Tab-separated table of C-alpha atoms in Angstrom:
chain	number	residue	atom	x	y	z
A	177	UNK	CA	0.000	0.000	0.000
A	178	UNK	CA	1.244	3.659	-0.891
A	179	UNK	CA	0.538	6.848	0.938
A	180	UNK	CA	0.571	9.987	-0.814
A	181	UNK	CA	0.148	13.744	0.706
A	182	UNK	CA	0.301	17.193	-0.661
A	183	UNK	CA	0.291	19.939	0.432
A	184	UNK	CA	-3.594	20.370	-0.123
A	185	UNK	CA	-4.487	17.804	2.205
A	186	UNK	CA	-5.679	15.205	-0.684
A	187	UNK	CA	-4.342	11.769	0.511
A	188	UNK	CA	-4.427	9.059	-1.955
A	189	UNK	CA	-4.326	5.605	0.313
A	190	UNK	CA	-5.081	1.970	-1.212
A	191	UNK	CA	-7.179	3.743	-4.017
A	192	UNK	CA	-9.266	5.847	-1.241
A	193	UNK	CA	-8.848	9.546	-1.816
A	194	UNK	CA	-9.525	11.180	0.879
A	195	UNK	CA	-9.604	15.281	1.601
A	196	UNK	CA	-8.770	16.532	5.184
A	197	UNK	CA	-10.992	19.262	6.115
A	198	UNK	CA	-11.362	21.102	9.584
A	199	UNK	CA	-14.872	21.607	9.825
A	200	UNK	CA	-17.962	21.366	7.669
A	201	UNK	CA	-18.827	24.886	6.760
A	202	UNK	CA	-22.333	24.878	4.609
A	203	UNK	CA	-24.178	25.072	7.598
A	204	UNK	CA	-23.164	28.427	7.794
A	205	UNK	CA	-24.547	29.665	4.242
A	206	UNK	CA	-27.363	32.576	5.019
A	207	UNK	CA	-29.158	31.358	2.108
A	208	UNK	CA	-31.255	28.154	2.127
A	209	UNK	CA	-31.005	27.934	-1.780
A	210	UNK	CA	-27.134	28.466	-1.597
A	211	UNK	CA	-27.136	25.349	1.075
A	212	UNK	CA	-29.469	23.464	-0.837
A	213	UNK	CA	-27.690	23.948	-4.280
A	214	UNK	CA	-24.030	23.012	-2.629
A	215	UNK	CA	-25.753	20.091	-1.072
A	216	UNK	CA	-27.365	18.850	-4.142
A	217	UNK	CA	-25.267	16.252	-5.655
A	218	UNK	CA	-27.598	15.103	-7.851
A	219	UNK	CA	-27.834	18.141	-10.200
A	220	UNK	CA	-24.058	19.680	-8.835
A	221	UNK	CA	-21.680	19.457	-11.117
A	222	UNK	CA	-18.069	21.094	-12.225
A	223	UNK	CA	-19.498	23.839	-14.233
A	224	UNK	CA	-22.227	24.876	-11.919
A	225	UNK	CA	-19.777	24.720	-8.765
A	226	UNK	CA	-17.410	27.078	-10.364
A	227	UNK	CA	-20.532	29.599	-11.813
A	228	UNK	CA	-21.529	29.559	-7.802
A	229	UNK	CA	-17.876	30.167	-6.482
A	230	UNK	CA	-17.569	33.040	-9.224
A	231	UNK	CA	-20.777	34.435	-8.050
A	232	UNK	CA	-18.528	34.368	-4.306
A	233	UNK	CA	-15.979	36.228	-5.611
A	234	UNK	CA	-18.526	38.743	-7.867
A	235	UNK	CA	-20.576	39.153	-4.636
A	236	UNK	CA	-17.197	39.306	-2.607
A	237	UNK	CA	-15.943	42.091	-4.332
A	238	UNK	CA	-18.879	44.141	-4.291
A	239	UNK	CA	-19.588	43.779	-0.140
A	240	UNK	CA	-23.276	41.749	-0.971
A	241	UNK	CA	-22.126	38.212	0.433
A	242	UNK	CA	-24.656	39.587	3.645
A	243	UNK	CA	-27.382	40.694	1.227
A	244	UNK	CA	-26.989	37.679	-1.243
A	245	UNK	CA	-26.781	34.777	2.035
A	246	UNK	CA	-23.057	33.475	1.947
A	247	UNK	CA	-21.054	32.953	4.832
A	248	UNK	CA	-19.554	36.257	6.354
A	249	UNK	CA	-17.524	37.354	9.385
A	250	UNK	CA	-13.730	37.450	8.803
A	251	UNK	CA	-13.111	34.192	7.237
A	252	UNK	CA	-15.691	33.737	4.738
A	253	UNK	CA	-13.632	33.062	1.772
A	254	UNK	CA	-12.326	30.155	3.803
A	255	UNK	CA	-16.204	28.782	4.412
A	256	UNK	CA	-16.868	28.778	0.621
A	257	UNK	CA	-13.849	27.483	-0.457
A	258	UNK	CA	-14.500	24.548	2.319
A	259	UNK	CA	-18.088	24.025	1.391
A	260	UNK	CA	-16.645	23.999	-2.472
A	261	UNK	CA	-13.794	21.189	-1.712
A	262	UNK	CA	-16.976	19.481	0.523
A	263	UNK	CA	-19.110	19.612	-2.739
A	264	UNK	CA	-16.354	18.830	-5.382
A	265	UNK	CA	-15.618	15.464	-3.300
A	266	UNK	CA	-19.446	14.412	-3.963
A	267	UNK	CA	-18.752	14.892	-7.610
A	268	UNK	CA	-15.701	13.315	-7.840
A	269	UNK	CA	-16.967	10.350	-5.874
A	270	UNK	CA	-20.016	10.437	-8.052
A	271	UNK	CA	-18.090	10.748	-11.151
A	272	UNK	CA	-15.315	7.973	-10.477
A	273	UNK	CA	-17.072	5.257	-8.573
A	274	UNK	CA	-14.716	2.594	-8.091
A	275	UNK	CA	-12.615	4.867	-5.955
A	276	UNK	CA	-13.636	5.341	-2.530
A	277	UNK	CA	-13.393	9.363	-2.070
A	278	UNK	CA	-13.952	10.957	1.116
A	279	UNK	CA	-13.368	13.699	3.070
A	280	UNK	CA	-12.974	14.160	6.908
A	281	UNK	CA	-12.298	16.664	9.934
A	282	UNK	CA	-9.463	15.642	11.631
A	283	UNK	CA	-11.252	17.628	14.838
A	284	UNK	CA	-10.003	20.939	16.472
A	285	UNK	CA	-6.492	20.166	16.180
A	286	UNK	CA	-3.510	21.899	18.634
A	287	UNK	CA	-1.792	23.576	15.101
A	288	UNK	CA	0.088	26.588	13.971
A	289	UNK	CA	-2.975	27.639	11.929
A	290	UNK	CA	-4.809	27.883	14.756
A	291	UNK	CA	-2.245	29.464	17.301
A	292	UNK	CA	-2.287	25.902	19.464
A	293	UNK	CA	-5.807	26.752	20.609
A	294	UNK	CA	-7.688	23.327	19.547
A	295	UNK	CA	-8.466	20.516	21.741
A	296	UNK	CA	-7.187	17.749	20.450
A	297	UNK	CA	-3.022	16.681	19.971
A	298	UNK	CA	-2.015	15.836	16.914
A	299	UNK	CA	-1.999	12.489	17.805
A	300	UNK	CA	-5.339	12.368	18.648
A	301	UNK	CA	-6.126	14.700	15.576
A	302	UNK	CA	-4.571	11.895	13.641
A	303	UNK	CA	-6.469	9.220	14.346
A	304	UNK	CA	-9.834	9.873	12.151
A	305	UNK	CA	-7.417	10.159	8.952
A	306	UNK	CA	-5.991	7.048	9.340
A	307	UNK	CA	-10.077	5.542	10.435
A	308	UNK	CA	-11.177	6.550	7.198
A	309	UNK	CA	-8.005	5.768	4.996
A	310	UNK	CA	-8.134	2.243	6.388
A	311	UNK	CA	-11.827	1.356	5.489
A	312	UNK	CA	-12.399	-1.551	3.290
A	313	UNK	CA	-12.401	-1.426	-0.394
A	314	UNK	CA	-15.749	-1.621	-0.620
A	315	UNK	CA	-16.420	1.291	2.013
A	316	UNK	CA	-18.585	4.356	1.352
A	317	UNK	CA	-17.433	6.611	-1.312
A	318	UNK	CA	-18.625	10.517	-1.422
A	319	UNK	CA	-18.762	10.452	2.360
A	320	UNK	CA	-17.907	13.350	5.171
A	321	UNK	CA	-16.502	11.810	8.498
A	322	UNK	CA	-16.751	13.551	11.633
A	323	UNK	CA	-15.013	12.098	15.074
A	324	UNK	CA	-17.826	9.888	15.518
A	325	UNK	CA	-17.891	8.211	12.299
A	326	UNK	CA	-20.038	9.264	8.885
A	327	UNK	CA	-21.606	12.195	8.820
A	328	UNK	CA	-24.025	14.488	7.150
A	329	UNK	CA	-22.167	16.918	4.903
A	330	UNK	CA	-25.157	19.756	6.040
């Protein structure tokens, strides 16, 4: 078996792919129809993700994320682009479905990017990654795991 990492927390482990993400961030859209659309990976795809993550950045630009229901506060680039990699692992899993692709929170981990303020050590922060890398081949695929096991993405 072969572990891969880069630096954008993809892991590629016994065919799983698997993205590392801290927390799951569409439950703070202001906009039902903004959750629902990033939630609906039925009708989501590639072209419509990036039209909605332009529409961010249009929005973004112009100070109407409040007025138009995305996330706001300080970090809500960070939100979208979380909700987007949370969405893009549905179509990927959806679109390639003999690889098991996942995504996970590894919990509030003690890090640098978060001045050593989380709860967990990185030991402890480790353990869901390697949980969800070792499922079986035939494991769920298009999945978000919290600490306690699979999740719902909203």
């Amino acid at each position: 078996m072969y572990t891969l990492f880069w630096s954008t927390s993809l892991a590629l482990v016994h065919f799983q792919l698997m993205k590392i993400i801290p927390f799951l961030f569409e439950q703070n859209f202001n906009s039902e129809e903004l959750r629902k659309e990033f939630d609906d990976i039925d009708n989501l795809t590639e072209k419509r993700l990036e039209e909605l993550l332009d529409l961010f950045l249009e929005d973004f630009k112009a100070n109407l994320l409040e007025a138009h229901g995305w996330p706001t506060g300080g970090s809500s680039a960070y939100k979208v682009a979380k909700a987007a990699l949370n969405a893009y692992t549905r179509i990927l899993a959806k679109k390639y479905p003999t690889l098991r692709i996942n995504c996970l929170t590894p919990g509030y981990v003690k890090t640098d990017i978060c001045m050593h303020m989380g709860v967990l050590t990185l030991e402890e922060g480790a353990r869901n990654p390697v949980k969800v890398a070792l499922l079986p081949d035939d494991g769920p695929t298009g999945a978000y795991f919290d600490l306690n096991g699979e999740a719902p993405f909203v």
